[in-house]
Structure formats: C-alpha cells, structure tokens
PDB file of C-alpha atoms in Angstrom:
ATOM      1  CA  MET A 559       7.493  97.462 -72.021  1.00  0.00           C
ATOM      2  CA  ALA A 560       6.342 100.737 -73.156  1.00  0.00           C
ATOM      3  CA  GLU A 561       2.986 100.938 -74.915  1.00  0.00           C
ATOM      4  CA  ALA A 562       4.597 102.222 -78.072  1.00  0.00           C
ATOM      5  CA  ILE A 563       6.641  99.046 -78.682  1.00  0.00           C
ATOM      6  CA  HIS A 564       5.338  97.291 -81.911  1.00  0.00           C
ATOM      7  CA  MET A 565       4.981  93.570 -81.672  1.00  0.00           C
ATOM      8  CA  LYS A 566       4.624  90.881 -84.266  1.00  0.00           C
ATOM      9  CA  LEU A 567       3.058  87.498 -83.445  1.00  0.00           C
ATOM     10  CA  TYR A 568       3.806  84.759 -85.901  1.00  0.00           C
ATOM     11  CA  GLY A 569       1.180  82.149 -85.311  1.00  0.00           C
ATOM     12  CA  ASN A 570      -1.879  80.279 -86.618  1.00  0.00           C
ATOM     13  CA  PRO A 571      -5.426  81.065 -85.165  1.00  0.00           C
ATOM     14  CA  MET A 572      -6.249  77.378 -84.840  1.00  0.00           C
ATOM     15  CA  SER A 573      -3.027  76.522 -82.881  1.00  0.00           C
ATOM     16  CA  THR A 574      -3.437  75.766 -79.342  1.00  0.00           C
ATOM     17  CA  CYS A 575      -0.334  77.528 -78.283  1.00  0.00           C
ATOM     18  CA  THR A 576      -0.994  80.542 -80.361  1.00  0.00           C
ATOM     19  CA  ARG A 577      -4.385  80.755 -78.630  1.00  0.00           C
ATOM     20  CA  LYS A 578      -2.715  80.979 -75.297  1.00  0.00           C
ATOM     21  CA  VAL A 579      -0.801  84.020 -76.365  1.00  0.00           C
ATOM     22  CA  LEU A 580      -3.906  85.534 -77.979  1.00  0.00           C
ATOM     23  CA  THR A 581      -5.739  85.117 -74.700  1.00  0.00           C
ATOM     24  CA  VAL A 582      -3.111  86.994 -72.738  1.00  0.00           C
ATOM     25  CA  LEU A 583      -3.162  89.810 -75.271  1.00  0.00           C
ATOM     26  CA  ALA A 584      -6.911  90.055 -75.047  1.00  0.00           C
ATOM     27  CA  GLU A 585      -6.755  90.178 -71.300  1.00  0.00           C
ATOM     28  CA  LYS A 586      -4.404  93.076 -71.651  1.00  0.00           C
ATOM     29  CA  GLY A 587      -6.471  94.849 -74.291  1.00  0.00           C
ATOM     30  CA  ARG A 588      -3.458  94.686 -76.622  1.00  0.00           C
ATOM     31  CA  GLU A 589      -3.578  94.292 -80.429  1.00  0.00           C
ATOM     32  CA  VAL A 590      -0.421  92.907 -82.108  1.00  0.00           C
ATOM     33  CA  GLU A 591       0.522  92.624 -85.836  1.00  0.00           C
ATOM     34  CA  PHE A 592      -0.379  89.026 -86.528  1.00  0.00           C
ATOM     35  CA  ILE A 593       1.448  87.132 -89.071  1.00  0.00           C
ATOM     36  CA  ASN A 594      -0.451  83.976 -90.168  1.00  0.00           C
ATOM     37  CA  ILE A 595       1.799  80.839 -90.465  1.00  0.00           C
ATOM     38  CA  ASP A 596      -0.008  78.382 -92.791  1.00  0.00           C
ATOM     39  CA  LEU A 597       0.563  75.104 -90.998  1.00  0.00           C
ATOM     40  CA  GLN A 598      -1.154  73.083 -93.835  1.00  0.00           C
ATOM     41  CA  LYS A 599       1.365  74.468 -96.316  1.00  0.00           C
ATOM     42  CA  GLY A 600       4.288  73.800 -93.970  1.00  0.00           C
ATOM     43  CA  GLU A 601       5.235  77.549 -93.530  1.00  0.00           C
ATOM     44  CA  GLN A 602       6.372  76.649 -90.002  1.00  0.00           C
ATOM     45  CA  LYS A 603       9.209  74.622 -91.469  1.00  0.00           C
ATOM     46  CA  THR A 604      10.602  77.329 -93.822  1.00  0.00           C
ATOM     47  CA  PRO A 605      14.044  78.717 -93.206  1.00  0.00           C
ATOM     48  CA  ALA A 606      12.403  82.150 -92.440  1.00  0.00           C
ATOM     49  CA  HIS A 607      10.325  80.670 -89.730  1.00  0.00           C
ATOM     50  CA  LEU A 608      12.926  78.359 -88.328  1.00  0.00           C
ATOM     51  CA  ALA A 609      15.112  81.403 -87.853  1.00  0.00           C
ATOM     52  CA  ARG A 610      12.360  82.566 -85.367  1.00  0.00           C
ATOM     53  CA  GLN A 611      11.401  79.125 -83.958  1.00  0.00           C
ATOM     54  CA  PRO A 612      14.120  76.651 -84.316  1.00  0.00           C
ATOM     55  CA  PHE A 613      11.835  73.791 -83.629  1.00  0.00           C
ATOM     56  CA  GLY A 614       9.500  74.641 -86.548  1.00  0.00           C
ATOM     57  CA  VAL A 615       6.212  75.271 -84.641  1.00  0.00           C
ATOM     58  CA  VAL A 616       4.202  78.266 -83.610  1.00  0.00           C
ATOM     59  CA  PRO A 617       4.056  80.854 -82.059  1.00  0.00           C
ATOM     60  CA  ALA A 618       6.990  83.233 -82.078  1.00  0.00           C
ATOM     61  CA  LEU A 619       6.931  86.786 -80.771  1.00  0.00           C
ATOM     62  CA  GLU A 620       9.195  89.635 -82.207  1.00  0.00           C
ATOM     63  CA  LEU A 621       9.487  93.174 -80.767  1.00  0.00           C
ATOM     64  CA  ASP A 622      10.379  96.162 -82.902  1.00  0.00           C
ATOM     65  CA  ASP A 623      13.657  96.444 -80.783  1.00  0.00           C
ATOM     66  CA  GLY A 624      14.733  93.107 -82.411  1.00  0.00           C
ATOM     67  CA  PHE A 625      13.923  90.835 -79.368  1.00  0.00           C
ATOM     68  CA  MET A 626      12.510  87.573 -80.416  1.00  0.00           C
ATOM     69  CA  MET A 627      11.283  84.625 -78.323  1.00  0.00           C
ATOM     70  CA  TYR A 628       9.289  81.437 -78.785  1.00  0.00           C
ATOM     71  CA  GLU A 629       7.412  78.945 -76.590  1.00  0.00           C
ATOM     72  CA  SER A 630       3.791  79.855 -75.713  1.00  0.00           C
ATOM     73  CA  ARG A 631       4.106  79.622 -71.872  1.00  0.00           C
ATOM     74  CA  ALA A 632       7.249  81.665 -71.886  1.00  0.00           C
ATOM     75  CA  ILE A 633       5.705  84.418 -74.141  1.00  0.00           C
ATOM     76  CA  SER A 634       2.588  84.455 -72.037  1.00  0.00           C
ATOM     77  CA  ARG A 635       4.495  85.003 -68.889  1.00  0.00           C
ATOM     78  CA  PHE A 636       6.599  87.699 -70.613  1.00  0.00           C
ATOM     79  CA  LEU A 637       3.580  89.537 -71.925  1.00  0.00           C
ATOM     80  CA  ASP A 638       1.793  89.385 -68.563  1.00  0.00           C
ATOM     81  CA  ARG A 639       4.872  90.695 -66.758  1.00  0.00           C
ATOM     82  CA  THR A 640       5.529  93.608 -69.309  1.00  0.00           C
ATOM     83  CA  LEU A 641       2.074  94.818 -70.680  1.00  0.00           C
ATOM     84  CA  PRO A 642       0.014  97.092 -68.538  1.00  0.00           C
ATOM     85  CA  GLY A 643      -3.347  95.916 -67.101  1.00  0.00           C
ATOM     86  CA  THR A 644      -4.526  93.363 -64.533  1.00  0.00           C
ATOM     87  CA  SER A 645      -1.857  90.760 -63.755  1.00  0.00           C
ATOM     88  CA  LEU A 646      -2.554  87.190 -64.602  1.00  0.00           C
ATOM     89  CA  THR A 647       0.143  86.098 -62.121  1.00  0.00           C
ATOM     90  CA  PRO A 648      -0.845  86.142 -58.449  1.00  0.00           C
ATOM     91  CA  ALA A 649       1.171  88.328 -56.065  1.00  0.00           C
ATOM     92  CA  ASP A 650       0.445  85.885 -53.114  1.00  0.00           C
ATOM     93  CA  PRO A 651       3.257  83.443 -53.072  1.00  0.00           C
ATOM     94  CA  LYS A 652       0.969  80.414 -52.368  1.00  0.00           C
ATOM     95  CA  ALA A 653      -1.450  81.418 -55.197  1.00  0.00           C
ATOM     96  CA  TYR A 654       1.542  81.881 -57.403  1.00  0.00           C
ATOM     97  CA  ALA A 655       2.912  78.358 -56.594  1.00  0.00           C
ATOM     98  CA  LEU A 656      -0.658  76.828 -57.287  1.00  0.00           C
ATOM     99  CA  MET A 657      -0.670  78.604 -60.624  1.00  0.00           C
ATOM    100  CA  GLU A 658       2.800  77.277 -61.585  1.00  0.00           C
ATOM    101  CA  GLN A 659       1.706  73.884 -60.289  1.00  0.00           C
ATOM    102  CA  PHE A 660      -1.360  73.644 -62.424  1.00  0.00           C
ATOM    103  CA  MET A 661       0.440  75.007 -65.474  1.00  0.00           C
ATOM    104  CA  GLY A 662       2.920  72.038 -65.024  1.00  0.00           C
ATOM    105  CA  VAL A 663      -0.015  69.602 -64.616  1.00  0.00           C
ATOM    106  CA  GLU A 664      -1.321  70.840 -67.956  1.00  0.00           C
ATOM    107  CA  GLN A 665       1.989  70.481 -69.586  1.00  0.00           C
ATOM    108  CA  SER A 666       3.064  67.235 -68.111  1.00  0.00           C
ATOM    109  CA  TYR A 667      -0.088  65.369 -67.851  1.00  0.00           C
ATOM    110  CA  PHE A 668      -2.979  66.721 -69.668  1.00  0.00           C
ATOM    111  CA  SER A 669      -2.380  68.368 -73.035  1.00  0.00           C
ATOM    112  CA  GLY A 670      -0.553  65.361 -74.395  1.00  0.00           C
ATOM    113  CA  PRO A 671      -3.317  62.842 -74.130  1.00  0.00           C
ATOM    114  CA  ALA A 672      -5.962  65.496 -74.833  1.00  0.00           C
ATOM    115  CA  MET A 673      -4.255  66.303 -78.254  1.00  0.00           C
ATOM    116  CA  LYS A 674      -3.967  62.529 -78.895  1.00  0.00           C
ATOM    117  CA  ILE A 675      -7.797  62.564 -79.077  1.00  0.00           C
ATOM    118  CA  VAL A 676      -8.105  65.924 -80.820  1.00  0.00           C
ATOM    119  CA  MET A 677      -5.635  65.203 -83.654  1.00  0.00           C
ATOM    120  CA  GLU A 678      -7.345  61.778 -84.319  1.00  0.00           C
ATOM    121  CA  ARG A 679     -10.579  63.593 -84.713  1.00  0.00           C
ATOM    122  CA  PHE A 680      -9.171  66.627 -86.474  1.00  0.00           C
ATOM    123  CA  ARG A 681      -7.270  64.606 -89.068  1.00  0.00           C
ATOM    124  CA  GLY A 682     -10.174  62.210 -89.630  1.00  0.00           C
ATOM    125  CA  THR A 683      -7.978  59.126 -88.923  1.00  0.00           C
ATOM    126  CA  ASN A 684     -10.081  58.327 -85.846  1.00  0.00           C
ATOM    127  CA  ASN A 685      -7.724  55.568 -84.634  1.00  0.00           C
ATOM    128  CA  GLU A 686      -9.848  54.324 -81.733  1.00  0.00           C
ATOM    129  CA  GLN A 687      -6.891  52.696 -79.896  1.00  0.00           C
ATOM    130  CA  ASN A 688      -5.187  56.253 -79.851  1.00  0.00           C
ATOM    131  CA  ILE A 689      -8.481  57.876 -78.781  1.00  0.00           C
ATOM    132  CA  ALA A 690      -8.951  55.465 -75.979  1.00  0.00           C
ATOM    133  CA  LEU A 691      -5.379  55.981 -74.788  1.00  0.00           C
ATOM    134  CA  GLY A 692      -6.000  59.836 -74.771  1.00  0.00           C
ATOM    135  CA  ARG A 693      -9.233  59.448 -73.047  1.00  0.00           C
ATOM    136  CA  GLU A 694      -7.615  57.188 -70.308  1.00  0.00           C
ATOM    137  CA  GLY A 695      -4.673  59.657 -70.021  1.00  0.00           C
ATOM    138  CA  VAL A 696      -6.871  62.787 -69.313  1.00  0.00           C
ATOM    139  CA  LYS A 697      -8.791  61.100 -66.464  1.00  0.00           C
ATOM    140  CA  ARG A 698      -6.347  61.618 -63.772  1.00  0.00           C
ATOM    141  CA  PRO A 699      -5.525  65.198 -64.391  1.00  0.00           C
ATOM    142  CA  LEU A 700      -9.259  65.982 -64.701  1.00  0.00           C
ATOM    143  CA  GLU A 701      -9.812  64.120 -61.300  1.00  0.00           C
ATOM    144  CA  VAL A 702      -6.998  66.222 -59.790  1.00  0.00           C
ATOM    145  CA  ILE A 703      -8.268  69.618 -60.965  1.00  0.00           C
ATOM    146  CA  ASP A 704     -11.861  68.711 -60.132  1.00  0.00           C
ATOM    147  CA  ALA A 705     -10.749  68.094 -56.511  1.00  0.00           C
ATOM    148  CA  ALA A 706      -8.789  71.460 -56.454  1.00  0.00           C
ATOM    149  CA  LEU A 707     -11.830  73.237 -57.941  1.00  0.00           C
ATOM    150  CA  ALA A 708     -14.205  72.012 -55.261  1.00  0.00           C
ATOM    151  CA  ASN A 709     -13.500  74.977 -53.060  1.00  0.00           C
ATOM    152  CA  ARG A 710     -12.368  77.735 -55.317  1.00  0.00           C
ATOM    153  CA  PRO A 711     -13.445  79.267 -58.684  1.00  0.00           C
ATOM    154  CA  PHE A 712     -10.106  79.047 -60.462  1.00  0.00           C
ATOM    155  CA  LEU A 713      -7.103  76.875 -60.281  1.00  0.00           C
ATOM    156  CA  ALA A 714      -4.992  79.225 -58.227  1.00  0.00           C
ATOM    157  CA  GLY A 715      -7.679  80.689 -56.115  1.00  0.00           C
ATOM    158  CA  ASN A 716     -10.347  83.414 -56.710  1.00  0.00           C
ATOM    159  CA  ASP A 717      -8.891  84.894 -59.848  1.00  0.00           C
ATOM    160  CA  PHE A 718      -8.357  83.894 -63.458  1.00  0.00           C
ATOM    161  CA  THR A 719      -4.579  83.386 -64.044  1.00  0.00           C
ATOM    162  CA  LEU A 720      -2.157  81.987 -66.658  1.00  0.00           C
ATOM    163  CA  ALA A 721      -3.160  78.600 -65.465  1.00  0.00           C
ATOM    164  CA  GLU A 722      -6.582  79.058 -66.976  1.00  0.00           C
ATOM    165  CA  VAL A 723      -4.906  80.512 -70.137  1.00  0.00           C
ATOM    166  CA  VAL A 724      -2.843  77.320 -70.765  1.00  0.00           C
ATOM    167  CA  TRP A 725      -5.555  74.895 -70.029  1.00  0.00           C
ATOM    168  CA  ALA A 726      -8.204  76.526 -72.086  1.00  0.00           C
ATOM    169  CA  PRO A 727      -7.253  75.723 -75.654  1.00  0.00           C
ATOM    170  CA  TYR A 728      -7.134  72.046 -74.974  1.00  0.00           C
ATOM    171  CA  MET A 729     -10.396  72.029 -73.083  1.00  0.00           C
ATOM    172  CA  GLU A 730     -11.937  73.861 -75.971  1.00  0.00           C
ATOM    173  CA  TYR A 731     -10.783  71.431 -78.596  1.00  0.00           C
ATOM    174  CA  LEU A 732     -12.038  68.464 -76.407  1.00  0.00           C
ATOM    175  CA  PHE A 733     -15.583  69.931 -76.497  1.00  0.00           C
ATOM    176  CA  MET A 734     -15.241  70.804 -80.261  1.00  0.00           C
ATOM    177  CA  MET A 735     -14.384  67.198 -80.958  1.00  0.00           C
ATOM    178  CA  GLY A 736     -17.366  65.888 -79.232  1.00  0.00           C
ATOM    179  CA  GLU A 737     -15.807  64.875 -75.873  1.00  0.00           C
ATOM    180  CA  LYS A 738     -18.157  66.589 -73.511  1.00  0.00           C
ATOM    181  CA  ASP A 739     -19.130  63.230 -72.106  1.00  0.00           C
ATOM    182  CA  LEU A 740     -15.415  62.597 -70.972  1.00  0.00           C
ATOM    183  CA  VAL A 741     -15.542  65.873 -69.041  1.00  0.00           C
ATOM    184  CA  ALA A 742     -19.083  65.828 -67.878  1.00  0.00           C
ATOM    185  CA  PRO A 743     -18.565  63.576 -64.739  1.00  0.00           C
ATOM    186  CA  TYR A 744     -16.241  66.196 -63.341  1.00  0.00           C
ATOM    187  CA  LYS A 745     -18.839  68.832 -62.050  1.00  0.00           C
ATOM    188  CA  ASN A 746     -16.486  71.303 -60.690  1.00  0.00           C
ATOM    189  CA  VAL A 747     -14.400  71.194 -63.949  1.00  0.00           C
ATOM    190  CA  MET A 748     -17.661  71.760 -65.886  1.00  0.00           C
ATOM    191  CA  ALA A 749     -18.435  74.835 -63.723  1.00  0.00           C
ATOM    192  CA  TRP A 750     -15.022  76.043 -64.089  1.00  0.00           C
ATOM    193  CA  TRP A 751     -14.872  75.638 -67.850  1.00  0.00           C
ATOM    194  CA  ASP A 752     -18.304  77.461 -68.055  1.00  0.00           C
ATOM    195  CA  ARG A 753     -16.573  80.480 -66.288  1.00  0.00           C
ATOM    196  CA  VAL A 754     -13.502  80.172 -68.396  1.00  0.00           C
ATOM    197  CA  SER A 755     -15.089  79.598 -71.830  1.00  0.00           C
ATOM    198  CA  ASN A 756     -17.451  82.567 -71.415  1.00  0.00           C
ATOM    199  CA  ARG A 757     -14.633  84.986 -70.600  1.00  0.00           C
ATOM    200  CA  PRO A 758     -14.368  87.724 -73.331  1.00  0.00           C
ATOM    201  CA  SER A 759     -10.803  87.161 -73.808  1.00  0.00           C
ATOM    202  CA  VAL A 760     -11.139  83.418 -74.283  1.00  0.00           C
ATOM    203  CA  LYS A 761     -13.940  83.990 -76.904  1.00  0.00           C
ATOM    204  CA  LYS A 762     -11.925  86.662 -78.763  1.00  0.00           C
ATOM    205  CA  ALA A 763      -8.736  84.530 -78.779  1.00  0.00           C
ATOM    206  CA  PHE A 764     -10.672  81.513 -79.998  1.00  0.00           C
ATOM    207  CA  GLY A 765     -12.601  83.310 -82.707  1.00  0.00           C
ATOM    208  CA  ARG A 766     -16.067  82.923 -81.131  1.00  0.00           C
TER     209      ARG A 766
END
C-alpha cells in the first residue's frame, strides 16, 4: 500500500476491536482519519454503518480507492502486511504458527468469558453468576499462556506480534474492572502483561 493512500477507520475508542487496529497503526507510525461511531447512540446500527459493517459493530476500514473491509483481526493482518514498518507477523514458519495459534486461543477461549466479566462491570449490572462464569472461563486460557510464556517473552517467541495485539484490549479491561487478582496467580502472564501494557503503541491505542 502506498503511503499516499488515505484511510478512514470507523470505530469507537473504547471498543476492544477498534483498539486492536489502533495498536497496529501505532506500531506502524501511521495516522488515519478516525470516524467515531457512537455506540451509546446506536450509530453502529444505522443504514450508513451497516453498509460498511453488515453485522452492525465496529470497526470498519475504508481506503480512498473504495476498498472496504471489516473484522478487526482481518484488518490488523491487512495493515501489517501492507503498511511499511516492522512486521508484526513472524517470518519463521513455526513462530508464525504460534502467533496464529494464540490468536485463535484468544478468539475461541479467552475474549468471550473475559468480556462476560467486563460487560457486567461496565454496565453496572454486576450479575455475580455471570461474573463467576467469566472468571472460571478465563482460567484455562490463562494457564495455557502462562505455561507458554515460561520460556519466552512474547506469545510467538522473542518479538511482539499480532498475538499480543489481539489479547491486549481484553487484558486491559480485566485490570480496569478490578480483576487483577484473577490474573495475579499467573506470574508469567503478569510479567508479559507488564511488557505489553507499557509498550508505546498500546498506551497510545488505549488512550493512556
């Protein structure tokens, strides 16, 4: 992608999925035209936004050549592949496989139960049964990555990759919602999160 191509990102700064894309852009040192979709007002369900994202969520990416896409993980892979800068995708096939594996773990096993906790806290509904289910649900994926991080600094090896990008927003919200004690027993995860959360791109994407 030529540097001159203009991009619009339709998203919300509080959205976990928007934050993934913002992290990739920050890693690449790239600014985009950010169009805020007000989720509280339901702007994600308007006909204009449904034309960009047929499932009525955020984010969506639009290039000035008319190319449009949605789904944060797909957008992140696309931007990493097309924007100049350090790649967030390992060249080594085994490291690449680990990155994809742990992106899959996040999507299949971690983000769902994590967001069960986060949304109860965020909305103020505080349904303790749902929170308990969420807490129980995140334990196994945290155990799995804790073991993986015992002998390497990042999920796919020695480098920060898209695996960190997709895990980070959910980890951030767990800590914001007072769930540090849930993560604290996993010492390798805690050390990894310290590395990830203090990365400049993550701070920028998360508004810190």
